[in-house]
Short mmCIF file of C-alpha atoms and ligand atoms in Angstrom, two decimals:
data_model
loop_
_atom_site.label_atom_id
_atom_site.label_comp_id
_atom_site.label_asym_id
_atom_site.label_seq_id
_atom_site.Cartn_x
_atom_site.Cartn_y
_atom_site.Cartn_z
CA UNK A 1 26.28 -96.10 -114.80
CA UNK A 2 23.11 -96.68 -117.23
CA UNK A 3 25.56 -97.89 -119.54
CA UNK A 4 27.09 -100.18 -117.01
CA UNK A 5 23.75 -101.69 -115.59
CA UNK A 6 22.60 -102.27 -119.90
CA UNK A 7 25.93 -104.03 -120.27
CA UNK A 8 25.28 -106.24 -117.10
CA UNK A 9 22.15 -107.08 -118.02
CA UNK A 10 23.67 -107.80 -121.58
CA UNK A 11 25.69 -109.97 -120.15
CA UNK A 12 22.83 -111.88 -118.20
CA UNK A 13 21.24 -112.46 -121.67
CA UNK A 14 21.87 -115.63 -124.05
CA UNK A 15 24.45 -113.89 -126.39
CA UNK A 16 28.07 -116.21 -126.21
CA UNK A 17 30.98 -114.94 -124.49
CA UNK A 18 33.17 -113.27 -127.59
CA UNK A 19 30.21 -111.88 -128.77
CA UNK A 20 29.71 -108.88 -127.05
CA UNK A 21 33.57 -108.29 -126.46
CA UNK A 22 34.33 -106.05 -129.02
CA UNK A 23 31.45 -103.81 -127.68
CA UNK A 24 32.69 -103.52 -124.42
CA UNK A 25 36.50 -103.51 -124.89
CA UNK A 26 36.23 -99.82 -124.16
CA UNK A 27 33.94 -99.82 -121.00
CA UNK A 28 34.95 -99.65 -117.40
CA UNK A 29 36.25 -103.29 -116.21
CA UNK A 30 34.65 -104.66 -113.00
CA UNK A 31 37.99 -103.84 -111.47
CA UNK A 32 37.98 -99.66 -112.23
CA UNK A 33 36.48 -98.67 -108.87
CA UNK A 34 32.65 -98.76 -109.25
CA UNK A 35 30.66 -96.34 -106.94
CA UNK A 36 31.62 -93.34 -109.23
CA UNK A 37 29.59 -92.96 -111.99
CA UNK A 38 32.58 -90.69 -114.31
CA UNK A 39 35.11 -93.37 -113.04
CA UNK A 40 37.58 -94.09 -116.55
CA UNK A 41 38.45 -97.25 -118.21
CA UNK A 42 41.42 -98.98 -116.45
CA UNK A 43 43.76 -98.15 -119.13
CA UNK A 44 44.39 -101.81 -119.91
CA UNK A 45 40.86 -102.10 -120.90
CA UNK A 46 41.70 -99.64 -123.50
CA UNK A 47 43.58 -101.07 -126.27
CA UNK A 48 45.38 -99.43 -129.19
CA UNK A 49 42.87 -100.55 -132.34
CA UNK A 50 46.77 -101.36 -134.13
CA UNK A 51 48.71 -102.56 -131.52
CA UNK A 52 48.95 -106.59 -131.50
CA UNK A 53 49.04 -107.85 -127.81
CA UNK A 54 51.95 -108.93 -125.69
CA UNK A 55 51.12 -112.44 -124.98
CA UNK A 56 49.92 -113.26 -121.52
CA UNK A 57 48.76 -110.12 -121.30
CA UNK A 58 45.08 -108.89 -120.78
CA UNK A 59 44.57 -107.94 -123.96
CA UNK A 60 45.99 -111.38 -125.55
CA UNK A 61 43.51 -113.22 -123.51
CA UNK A 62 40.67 -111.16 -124.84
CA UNK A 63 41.99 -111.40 -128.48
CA UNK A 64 42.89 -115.54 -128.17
CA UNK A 65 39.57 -115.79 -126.63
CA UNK A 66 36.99 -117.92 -129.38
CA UNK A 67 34.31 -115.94 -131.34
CA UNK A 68 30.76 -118.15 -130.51
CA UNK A 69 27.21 -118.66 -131.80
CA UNK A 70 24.62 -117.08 -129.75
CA UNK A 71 23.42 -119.60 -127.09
CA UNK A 72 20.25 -120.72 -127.35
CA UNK A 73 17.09 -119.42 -125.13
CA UNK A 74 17.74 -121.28 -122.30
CA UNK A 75 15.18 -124.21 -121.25
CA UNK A 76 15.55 -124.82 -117.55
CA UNK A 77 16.17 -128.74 -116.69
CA UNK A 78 13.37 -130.41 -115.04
CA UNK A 79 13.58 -130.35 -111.09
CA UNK A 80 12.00 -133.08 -108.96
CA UNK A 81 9.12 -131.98 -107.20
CA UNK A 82 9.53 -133.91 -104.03
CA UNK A 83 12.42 -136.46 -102.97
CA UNK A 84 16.02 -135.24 -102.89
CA UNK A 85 17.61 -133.01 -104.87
CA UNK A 86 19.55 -133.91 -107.90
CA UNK A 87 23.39 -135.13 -107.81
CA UNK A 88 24.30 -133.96 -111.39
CA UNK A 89 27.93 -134.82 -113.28
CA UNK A 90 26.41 -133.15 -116.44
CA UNK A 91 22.65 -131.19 -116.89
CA UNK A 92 20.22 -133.19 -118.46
CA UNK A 93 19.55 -131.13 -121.53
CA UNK A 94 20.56 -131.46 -125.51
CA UNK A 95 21.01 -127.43 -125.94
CA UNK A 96 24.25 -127.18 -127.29
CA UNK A 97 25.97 -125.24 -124.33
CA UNK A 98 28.61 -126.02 -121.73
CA UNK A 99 29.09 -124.76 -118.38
CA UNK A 100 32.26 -123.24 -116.62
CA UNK A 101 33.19 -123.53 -113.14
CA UNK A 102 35.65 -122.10 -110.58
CA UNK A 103 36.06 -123.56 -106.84
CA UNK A 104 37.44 -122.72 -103.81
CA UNK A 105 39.38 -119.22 -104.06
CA UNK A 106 41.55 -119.66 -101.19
CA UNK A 107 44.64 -120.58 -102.69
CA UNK A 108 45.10 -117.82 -105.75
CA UNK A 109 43.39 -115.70 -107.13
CA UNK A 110 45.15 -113.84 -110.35
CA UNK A 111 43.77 -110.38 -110.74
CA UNK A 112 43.07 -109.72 -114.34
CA UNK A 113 40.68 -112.41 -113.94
CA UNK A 114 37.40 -110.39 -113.56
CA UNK A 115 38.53 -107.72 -116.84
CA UNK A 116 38.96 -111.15 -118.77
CA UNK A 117 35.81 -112.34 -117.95
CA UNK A 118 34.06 -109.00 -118.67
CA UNK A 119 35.60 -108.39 -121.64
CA UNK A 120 35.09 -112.09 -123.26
CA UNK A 121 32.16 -111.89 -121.58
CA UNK A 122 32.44 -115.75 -120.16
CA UNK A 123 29.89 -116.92 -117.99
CA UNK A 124 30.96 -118.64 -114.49
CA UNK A 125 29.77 -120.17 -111.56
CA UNK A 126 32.23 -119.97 -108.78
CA UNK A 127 31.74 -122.46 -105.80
CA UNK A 128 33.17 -120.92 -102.88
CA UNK A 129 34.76 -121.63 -99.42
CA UNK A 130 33.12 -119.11 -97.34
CA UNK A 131 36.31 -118.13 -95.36
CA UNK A 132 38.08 -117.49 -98.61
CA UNK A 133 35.48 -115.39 -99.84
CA UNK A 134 35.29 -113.28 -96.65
CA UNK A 135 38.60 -112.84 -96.80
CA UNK A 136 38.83 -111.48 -100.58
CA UNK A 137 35.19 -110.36 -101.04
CA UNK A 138 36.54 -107.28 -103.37
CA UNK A 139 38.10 -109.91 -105.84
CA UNK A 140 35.12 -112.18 -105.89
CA UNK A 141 32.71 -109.36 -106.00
CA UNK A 142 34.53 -107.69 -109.16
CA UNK A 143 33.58 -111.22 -110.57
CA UNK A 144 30.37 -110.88 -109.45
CA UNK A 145 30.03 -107.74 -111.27
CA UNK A 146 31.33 -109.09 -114.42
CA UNK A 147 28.71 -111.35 -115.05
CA UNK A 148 29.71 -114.35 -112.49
CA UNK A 149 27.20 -116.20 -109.94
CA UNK A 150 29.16 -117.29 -106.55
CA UNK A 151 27.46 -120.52 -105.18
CA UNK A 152 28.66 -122.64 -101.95
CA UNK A 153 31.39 -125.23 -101.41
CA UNK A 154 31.33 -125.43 -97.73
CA UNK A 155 32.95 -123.47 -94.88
CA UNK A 156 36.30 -125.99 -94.29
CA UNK A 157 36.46 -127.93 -97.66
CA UNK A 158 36.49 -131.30 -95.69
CA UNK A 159 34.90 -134.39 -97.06
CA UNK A 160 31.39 -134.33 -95.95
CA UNK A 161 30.72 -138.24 -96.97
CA UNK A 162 30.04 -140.33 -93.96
CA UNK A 163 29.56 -137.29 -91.57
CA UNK A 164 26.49 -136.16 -89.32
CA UNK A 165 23.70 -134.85 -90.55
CA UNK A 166 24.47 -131.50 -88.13
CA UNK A 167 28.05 -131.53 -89.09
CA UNK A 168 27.27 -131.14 -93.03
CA UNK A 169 24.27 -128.78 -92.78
CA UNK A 170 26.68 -126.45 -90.53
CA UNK A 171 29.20 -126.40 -93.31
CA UNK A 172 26.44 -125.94 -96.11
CA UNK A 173 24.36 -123.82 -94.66
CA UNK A 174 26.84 -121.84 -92.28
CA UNK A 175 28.70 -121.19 -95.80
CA UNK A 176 25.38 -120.30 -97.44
CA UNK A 177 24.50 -117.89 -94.87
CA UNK A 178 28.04 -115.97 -95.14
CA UNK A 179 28.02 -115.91 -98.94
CA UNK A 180 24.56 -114.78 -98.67
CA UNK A 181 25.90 -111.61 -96.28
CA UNK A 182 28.87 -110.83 -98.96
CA UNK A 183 27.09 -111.55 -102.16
CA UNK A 184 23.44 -110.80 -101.68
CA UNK A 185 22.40 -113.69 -103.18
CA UNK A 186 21.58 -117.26 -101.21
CA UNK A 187 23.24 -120.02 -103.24
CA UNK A 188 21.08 -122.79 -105.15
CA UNK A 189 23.61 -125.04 -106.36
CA UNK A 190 26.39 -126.65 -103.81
CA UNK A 191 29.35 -128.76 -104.90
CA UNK A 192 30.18 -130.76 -102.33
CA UNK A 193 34.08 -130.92 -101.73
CA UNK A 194 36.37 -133.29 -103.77
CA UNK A 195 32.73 -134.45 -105.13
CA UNK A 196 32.49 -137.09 -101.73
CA UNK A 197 28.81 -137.06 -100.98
CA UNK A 198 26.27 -139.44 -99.71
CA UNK A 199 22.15 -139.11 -99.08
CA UNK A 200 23.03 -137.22 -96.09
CA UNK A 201 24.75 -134.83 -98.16
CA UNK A 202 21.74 -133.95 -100.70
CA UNK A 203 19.36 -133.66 -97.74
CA UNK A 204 21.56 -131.02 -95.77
CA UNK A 205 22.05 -128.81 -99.05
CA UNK A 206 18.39 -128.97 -99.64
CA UNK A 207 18.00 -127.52 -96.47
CA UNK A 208 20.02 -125.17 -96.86
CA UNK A 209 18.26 -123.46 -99.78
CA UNK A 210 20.00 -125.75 -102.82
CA UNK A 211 17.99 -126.63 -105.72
CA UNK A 212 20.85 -129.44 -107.08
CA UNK A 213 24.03 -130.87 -106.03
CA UNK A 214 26.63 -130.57 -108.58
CA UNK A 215 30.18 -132.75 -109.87
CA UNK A 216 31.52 -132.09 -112.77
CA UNK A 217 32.15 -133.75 -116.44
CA UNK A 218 36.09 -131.98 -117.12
CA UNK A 219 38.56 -130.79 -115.17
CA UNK A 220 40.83 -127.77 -116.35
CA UNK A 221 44.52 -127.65 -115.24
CA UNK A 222 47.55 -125.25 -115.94
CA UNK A 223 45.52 -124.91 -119.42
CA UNK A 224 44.74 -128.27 -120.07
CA UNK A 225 41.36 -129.64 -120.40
CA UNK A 226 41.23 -133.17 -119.05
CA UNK A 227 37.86 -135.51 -120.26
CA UNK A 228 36.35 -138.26 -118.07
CA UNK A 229 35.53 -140.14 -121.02
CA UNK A 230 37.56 -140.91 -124.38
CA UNK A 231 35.69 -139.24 -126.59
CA UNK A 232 37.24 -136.17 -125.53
CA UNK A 233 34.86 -133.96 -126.72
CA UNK A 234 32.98 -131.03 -124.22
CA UNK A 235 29.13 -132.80 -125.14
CA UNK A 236 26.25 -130.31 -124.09
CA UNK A 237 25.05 -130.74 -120.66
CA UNK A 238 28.54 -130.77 -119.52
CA UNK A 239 30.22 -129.00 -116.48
CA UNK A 240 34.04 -127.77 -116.38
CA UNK A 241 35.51 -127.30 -113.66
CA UNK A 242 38.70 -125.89 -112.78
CA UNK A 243 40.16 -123.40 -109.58
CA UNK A 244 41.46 -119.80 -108.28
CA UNK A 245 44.84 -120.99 -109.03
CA UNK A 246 47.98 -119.41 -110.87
CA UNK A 247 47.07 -120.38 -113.83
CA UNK A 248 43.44 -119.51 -114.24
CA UNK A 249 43.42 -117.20 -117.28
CA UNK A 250 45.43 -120.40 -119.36
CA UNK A 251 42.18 -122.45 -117.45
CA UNK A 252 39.59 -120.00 -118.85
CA UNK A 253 40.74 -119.88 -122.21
CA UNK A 254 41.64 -123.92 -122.78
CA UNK A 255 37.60 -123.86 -121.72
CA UNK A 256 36.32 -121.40 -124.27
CA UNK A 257 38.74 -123.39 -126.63
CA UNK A 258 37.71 -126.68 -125.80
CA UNK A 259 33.50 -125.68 -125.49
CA UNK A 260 34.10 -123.79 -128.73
CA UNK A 261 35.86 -127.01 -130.64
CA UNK A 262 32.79 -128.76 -129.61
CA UNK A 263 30.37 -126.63 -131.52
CA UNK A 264 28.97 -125.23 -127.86
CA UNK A 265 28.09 -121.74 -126.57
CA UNK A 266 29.05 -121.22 -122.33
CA UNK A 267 26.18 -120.74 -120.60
CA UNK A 268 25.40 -119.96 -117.25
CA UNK A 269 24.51 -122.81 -114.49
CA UNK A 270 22.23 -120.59 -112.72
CA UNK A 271 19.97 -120.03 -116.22
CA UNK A 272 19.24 -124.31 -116.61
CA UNK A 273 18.78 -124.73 -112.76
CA UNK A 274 15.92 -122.68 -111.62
ZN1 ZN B 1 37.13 -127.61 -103.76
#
Protein backbone atom coordinates (compact mmCIF):
# COMPACT_ATOMS: atom_id res chain seq x y z
CA UNK A 1 0.00 0.00 0.00
CA UNK A 2 3.10 2.49 0.66
CA UNK A 3 4.04 1.63 -2.68
CA UNK A 4 0.63 2.35 -4.03
CA UNK A 5 0.06 5.79 -2.19
CA UNK A 6 4.18 6.85 -3.64
CA UNK A 7 2.93 5.85 -7.07
CA UNK A 8 -0.31 8.02 -6.68
CA UNK A 9 1.35 10.73 -5.56
CA UNK A 10 3.86 10.10 -8.52
CA UNK A 11 1.31 10.37 -10.59
CA UNK A 12 -0.01 13.78 -9.09
CA UNK A 13 3.51 15.17 -9.89
CA UNK A 14 4.59 16.97 -13.31
CA UNK A 15 6.31 13.86 -14.91
CA UNK A 16 4.32 13.10 -18.64
CA UNK A 17 2.13 10.26 -19.00
CA UNK A 18 4.64 7.43 -20.71
CA UNK A 19 7.07 8.39 -18.41
CA UNK A 20 6.49 6.59 -15.48
CA UNK A 21 4.82 3.55 -17.37
CA UNK A 22 7.48 1.31 -17.56
CA UNK A 23 7.83 1.67 -13.70
CA UNK A 24 4.55 0.73 -12.94
CA UNK A 25 3.70 -1.89 -15.61
CA UNK A 26 4.12 -4.37 -12.81
CA UNK A 27 2.03 -2.70 -9.97
CA UNK A 28 -1.51 -3.39 -8.98
CA UNK A 29 -3.99 -1.57 -11.60
CA UNK A 30 -6.73 0.63 -10.04
CA UNK A 31 -9.00 -2.18 -11.06
CA UNK A 32 -7.20 -5.26 -8.76
CA UNK A 33 -9.47 -4.85 -5.72
CA UNK A 34 -7.86 -2.19 -3.45
CA UNK A 35 -8.63 -2.53 0.36
CA UNK A 36 -6.08 -5.46 0.63
CA UNK A 37 -2.81 -4.45 1.01
CA UNK A 38 -1.10 -8.24 -0.51
CA UNK A 39 -3.82 -7.95 -3.29
CA UNK A 40 -1.67 -9.22 -6.85
CA UNK A 41 -1.31 -7.56 -10.11
CA UNK A 42 -4.36 -8.25 -12.38
CA UNK A 43 -2.49 -10.55 -14.53
CA UNK A 44 -2.98 -8.32 -17.56
CA UNK A 45 -0.99 -5.74 -15.87
CA UNK A 46 1.74 -8.20 -15.99
CA UNK A 47 3.23 -8.54 -19.29
CA UNK A 48 5.71 -11.06 -20.68
CA UNK A 49 9.10 -8.64 -21.10
CA UNK A 50 9.19 -10.77 -24.91
CA UNK A 51 5.86 -11.12 -25.82
CA UNK A 52 4.68 -8.32 -28.49
CA UNK A 53 0.98 -7.34 -27.76
CA UNK A 54 -2.20 -8.46 -29.43
CA UNK A 55 -3.51 -5.30 -30.78
CA UNK A 56 -6.45 -3.76 -29.03
CA UNK A 57 -5.41 -5.26 -26.21
CA UNK A 58 -4.32 -3.64 -22.82
CA UNK A 59 -1.02 -4.10 -23.25
CA UNK A 60 -0.98 -2.60 -27.01
CA UNK A 61 -2.49 0.51 -25.68
CA UNK A 62 0.22 0.89 -23.11
CA UNK A 63 2.99 0.03 -25.67
CA UNK A 64 1.31 2.46 -28.72
CA UNK A 65 0.96 4.95 -26.05
CA UNK A 66 3.73 8.18 -26.88
CA UNK A 67 6.94 8.48 -24.74
CA UNK A 68 6.78 12.54 -23.45
CA UNK A 69 8.99 15.28 -22.00
CA UNK A 70 8.44 15.97 -18.44
CA UNK A 71 5.76 18.72 -18.10
CA UNK A 72 6.76 21.69 -16.85
CA UNK A 73 6.16 22.97 -13.03
CA UNK A 74 2.88 23.98 -13.41
CA UNK A 75 2.01 27.90 -13.12
CA UNK A 76 -1.62 28.22 -12.17
CA UNK A 77 -3.66 30.71 -14.66
CA UNK A 78 -4.66 33.89 -13.17
CA UNK A 79 -8.29 33.84 -11.59
CA UNK A 80 -10.41 37.00 -11.35
CA UNK A 81 -10.73 38.21 -8.03
CA UNK A 82 -14.26 39.45 -8.16
CA UNK A 83 -16.86 39.39 -11.19
CA UNK A 84 -17.82 36.05 -12.73
CA UNK A 85 -15.96 33.27 -13.22
CA UNK A 86 -14.12 32.49 -16.35
CA UNK A 87 -15.80 30.78 -19.57
CA UNK A 88 -12.57 29.19 -20.97
CA UNK A 89 -12.31 27.27 -24.68
CA UNK A 90 -8.50 26.97 -23.99
CA UNK A 91 -6.31 28.08 -20.50
CA UNK A 92 -4.61 31.15 -20.85
CA UNK A 93 -1.05 29.99 -20.43
CA UNK A 94 2.11 29.40 -23.00
CA UNK A 95 3.43 26.13 -20.95
CA UNK A 96 3.63 23.70 -23.48
CA UNK A 97 0.90 21.20 -22.12
CA UNK A 98 -2.54 20.07 -23.21
CA UNK A 99 -5.39 18.94 -21.31
CA UNK A 100 -7.63 15.74 -21.68
CA UNK A 101 -11.17 15.44 -20.97
CA UNK A 102 -13.92 12.81 -20.59
CA UNK A 103 -17.83 13.73 -20.17
CA UNK A 104 -20.80 12.27 -19.25
CA UNK A 105 -20.29 8.39 -18.43
CA UNK A 106 -23.72 7.34 -18.89
CA UNK A 107 -23.65 5.86 -22.13
CA UNK A 108 -20.30 3.41 -22.00
CA UNK A 109 -17.91 2.98 -20.15
CA UNK A 110 -15.10 0.30 -21.51
CA UNK A 111 -13.35 -1.30 -18.61
CA UNK A 112 -9.69 -1.44 -19.28
CA UNK A 113 -9.98 2.17 -19.24
CA UNK A 114 -8.68 2.94 -15.67
CA UNK A 115 -5.37 0.10 -16.14
CA UNK A 116 -4.69 2.25 -19.39
CA UNK A 117 -4.71 5.29 -17.73
CA UNK A 118 -2.57 4.01 -14.80
CA UNK A 119 -0.24 2.41 -16.70
CA UNK A 120 0.40 5.41 -19.38
CA UNK A 121 -0.08 7.32 -16.62
CA UNK A 122 -2.49 10.00 -18.61
CA UNK A 123 -3.91 12.67 -16.75
CA UNK A 124 -7.89 13.33 -17.04
CA UNK A 125 -10.55 15.36 -15.97
CA UNK A 126 -13.83 13.64 -16.26
CA UNK A 127 -17.02 15.90 -16.22
CA UNK A 128 -19.73 13.90 -14.95
CA UNK A 129 -23.58 13.46 -14.94
CA UNK A 130 -24.24 12.80 -11.41
CA UNK A 131 -26.83 9.98 -12.03
CA UNK A 132 -24.31 8.20 -14.17
CA UNK A 133 -21.77 8.38 -11.68
CA UNK A 134 -24.03 7.08 -8.88
CA UNK A 135 -24.88 4.50 -10.83
CA UNK A 136 -21.18 3.22 -11.74
CA UNK A 137 -19.24 4.86 -8.85
CA UNK A 138 -16.77 1.60 -8.81
CA UNK A 139 -15.75 2.38 -12.53
CA UNK A 140 -15.32 6.07 -12.02
CA UNK A 141 -13.67 5.64 -8.74
CA UNK A 142 -10.97 3.07 -10.22
CA UNK A 143 -10.32 6.25 -12.42
CA UNK A 144 -10.16 8.22 -9.64
CA UNK A 145 -7.57 6.09 -8.23
CA UNK A 146 -5.52 6.09 -11.26
CA UNK A 147 -4.68 9.50 -11.24
CA UNK A 148 -8.13 11.11 -12.68
CA UNK A 149 -10.09 14.25 -11.11
CA UNK A 150 -14.10 13.84 -11.62
CA UNK A 151 -15.64 17.41 -11.95
CA UNK A 152 -19.52 18.26 -12.68
CA UNK A 153 -21.61 18.32 -15.85
CA UNK A 154 -24.97 18.63 -14.36
CA UNK A 155 -27.57 16.19 -12.98
CA UNK A 156 -29.90 15.78 -16.48
CA UNK A 157 -27.43 16.98 -19.25
CA UNK A 158 -30.12 19.49 -20.53
CA UNK A 159 -29.17 22.79 -22.02
CA UNK A 160 -28.98 25.17 -19.22
CA UNK A 161 -28.89 28.45 -21.67
CA UNK A 162 -31.95 30.55 -21.25
CA UNK A 163 -33.12 28.73 -18.01
CA UNK A 164 -33.83 30.07 -14.34
CA UNK A 165 -31.43 30.97 -12.22
CA UNK A 166 -32.98 28.08 -9.59
CA UNK A 167 -33.32 25.63 -12.35
CA UNK A 168 -29.39 25.74 -13.29
CA UNK A 169 -27.99 26.07 -9.75
CA UNK A 170 -30.20 22.79 -8.90
CA UNK A 171 -28.51 20.95 -11.70
CA UNK A 172 -24.94 22.39 -10.81
CA UNK A 173 -24.98 22.30 -7.50
CA UNK A 174 -27.44 19.25 -6.86
CA UNK A 175 -24.70 17.38 -9.17
CA UNK A 176 -21.87 18.94 -7.14
CA UNK A 177 -23.26 17.86 -3.96
CA UNK A 178 -23.68 14.03 -5.19
CA UNK A 179 -20.22 13.87 -6.76
CA UNK A 180 -19.01 15.42 -3.68
CA UNK A 181 -20.77 12.26 -1.55
CA UNK A 182 -19.13 9.57 -4.14
CA UNK A 183 -15.84 11.21 -4.80
CA UNK A 184 -14.84 13.15 -1.75
CA UNK A 185 -13.91 15.92 -3.52
CA UNK A 186 -16.38 19.16 -4.38
CA UNK A 187 -15.84 19.98 -8.06
CA UNK A 188 -14.13 23.41 -9.20
CA UNK A 189 -14.49 23.29 -12.78
CA UNK A 190 -18.16 22.67 -14.51
CA UNK A 191 -18.73 22.16 -18.22
CA UNK A 192 -21.86 23.16 -18.92
CA UNK A 193 -23.75 20.64 -21.31
CA UNK A 194 -23.31 20.75 -25.16
CA UNK A 195 -21.18 24.03 -24.09
CA UNK A 196 -24.88 26.24 -24.13
CA UNK A 197 -24.31 28.75 -21.40
CA UNK A 198 -25.24 32.25 -20.69
CA UNK A 199 -24.35 34.85 -17.52
CA UNK A 200 -26.83 32.97 -15.64
CA UNK A 201 -24.90 29.98 -16.15
CA UNK A 202 -21.36 31.29 -14.72
CA UNK A 203 -23.16 32.80 -11.72
CA UNK A 204 -24.97 29.44 -10.67
CA UNK A 205 -21.58 27.37 -10.99
CA UNK A 206 -19.87 29.96 -8.97
CA UNK A 207 -22.21 29.28 -6.45
CA UNK A 208 -21.90 26.17 -6.46
CA UNK A 209 -18.22 26.01 -5.49
CA UNK A 210 -16.67 26.39 -9.36
CA UNK A 211 -13.61 28.31 -9.84
CA UNK A 212 -14.10 28.37 -14.04
CA UNK A 213 -16.49 27.29 -16.56
CA UNK A 214 -14.97 25.21 -19.16
CA UNK A 215 -15.59 24.35 -23.39
CA UNK A 216 -13.24 22.85 -25.09
CA UNK A 217 -10.57 23.51 -28.11
CA UNK A 218 -10.81 19.51 -29.85
CA UNK A 219 -13.08 17.03 -29.88
CA UNK A 220 -11.97 13.23 -29.99
CA UNK A 221 -14.17 10.67 -31.84
CA UNK A 222 -13.91 6.83 -32.61
CA UNK A 223 -9.99 7.83 -32.56
CA UNK A 224 -10.04 10.81 -34.43
CA UNK A 225 -8.98 14.09 -33.23
CA UNK A 226 -11.10 16.81 -34.78
CA UNK A 227 -9.51 20.78 -34.57
CA UNK A 228 -11.72 23.90 -34.37
CA UNK A 229 -9.29 25.73 -36.27
CA UNK A 230 -7.13 24.79 -39.52
CA UNK A 231 -4.06 24.77 -38.19
CA UNK A 232 -4.71 21.50 -36.83
CA UNK A 233 -2.26 21.46 -34.40
CA UNK A 234 -3.10 20.68 -30.27
CA UNK A 235 -1.45 24.56 -29.27
CA UNK A 236 -0.77 24.74 -25.38
CA UNK A 237 -3.58 25.99 -23.40
CA UNK A 238 -5.78 23.68 -25.21
CA UNK A 239 -8.62 21.35 -23.89
CA UNK A 240 -9.67 17.85 -25.57
CA UNK A 241 -12.49 16.59 -25.07
CA UNK A 242 -13.97 13.43 -25.89
CA UNK A 243 -16.68 10.72 -23.92
CA UNK A 244 -17.33 7.24 -21.95
CA UNK A 245 -18.10 5.79 -25.22
CA UNK A 246 -17.07 2.44 -27.07
CA UNK A 247 -14.34 3.66 -28.35
CA UNK A 248 -12.53 5.48 -25.61
CA UNK A 249 -9.15 3.69 -25.45
CA UNK A 250 -8.81 4.60 -29.65
CA UNK A 251 -10.00 8.38 -28.01
CA UNK A 252 -7.20 8.30 -25.38
CA UNK A 253 -4.52 7.31 -27.49
CA UNK A 254 -5.39 9.64 -30.85
CA UNK A 255 -4.98 12.38 -27.73
CA UNK A 256 -1.59 11.36 -26.43
CA UNK A 257 -0.80 11.09 -30.27
CA UNK A 258 -2.09 14.23 -31.31
CA UNK A 259 -0.69 16.36 -27.80
CA UNK A 260 2.54 14.47 -28.39
CA UNK A 261 2.81 15.56 -32.37
CA UNK A 262 2.45 18.96 -31.03
CA UNK A 263 5.56 18.98 -28.93
CA UNK A 264 3.09 19.04 -25.58
CA UNK A 265 3.15 17.13 -22.27
CA UNK A 266 -0.85 16.24 -20.75
CA UNK A 267 -1.34 17.91 -17.84
CA UNK A 268 -3.89 17.98 -15.42
CA UNK A 269 -6.85 20.77 -15.44
CA UNK A 270 -7.09 20.76 -11.81
CA UNK A 271 -3.02 21.76 -11.48
CA UNK A 272 -3.57 25.37 -13.85
CA UNK A 273 -7.01 26.13 -12.17
CA UNK A 274 -6.53 26.62 -8.53
ZN1 LIG B 1 -22.05 16.07 -22.09
Amino acid sequence: MVTLLTLLALSACAAGPAFHARQIASQPSPSTPAPTPSASPSPSASPSPTARPTPGSLDWYVSQAPTFPAAPPPQPVPLPVTGPIPFWHRLPTDQKVAFITIDDGGLARPPAVADFIWRAHIPVTMFLNSPAAEEHDVYFRQIQVAGGVVENHTIRHNSLAGRSYDYQKQEICGAADKLQTLFGKRATLFRPPFGEYDSTTLQAAQDCGAKAVLHWSETVHEGKVRYQTPEKVVQPGDILLMHFRPALMDDLLAALQAIHRAGLTPALLEDYIR
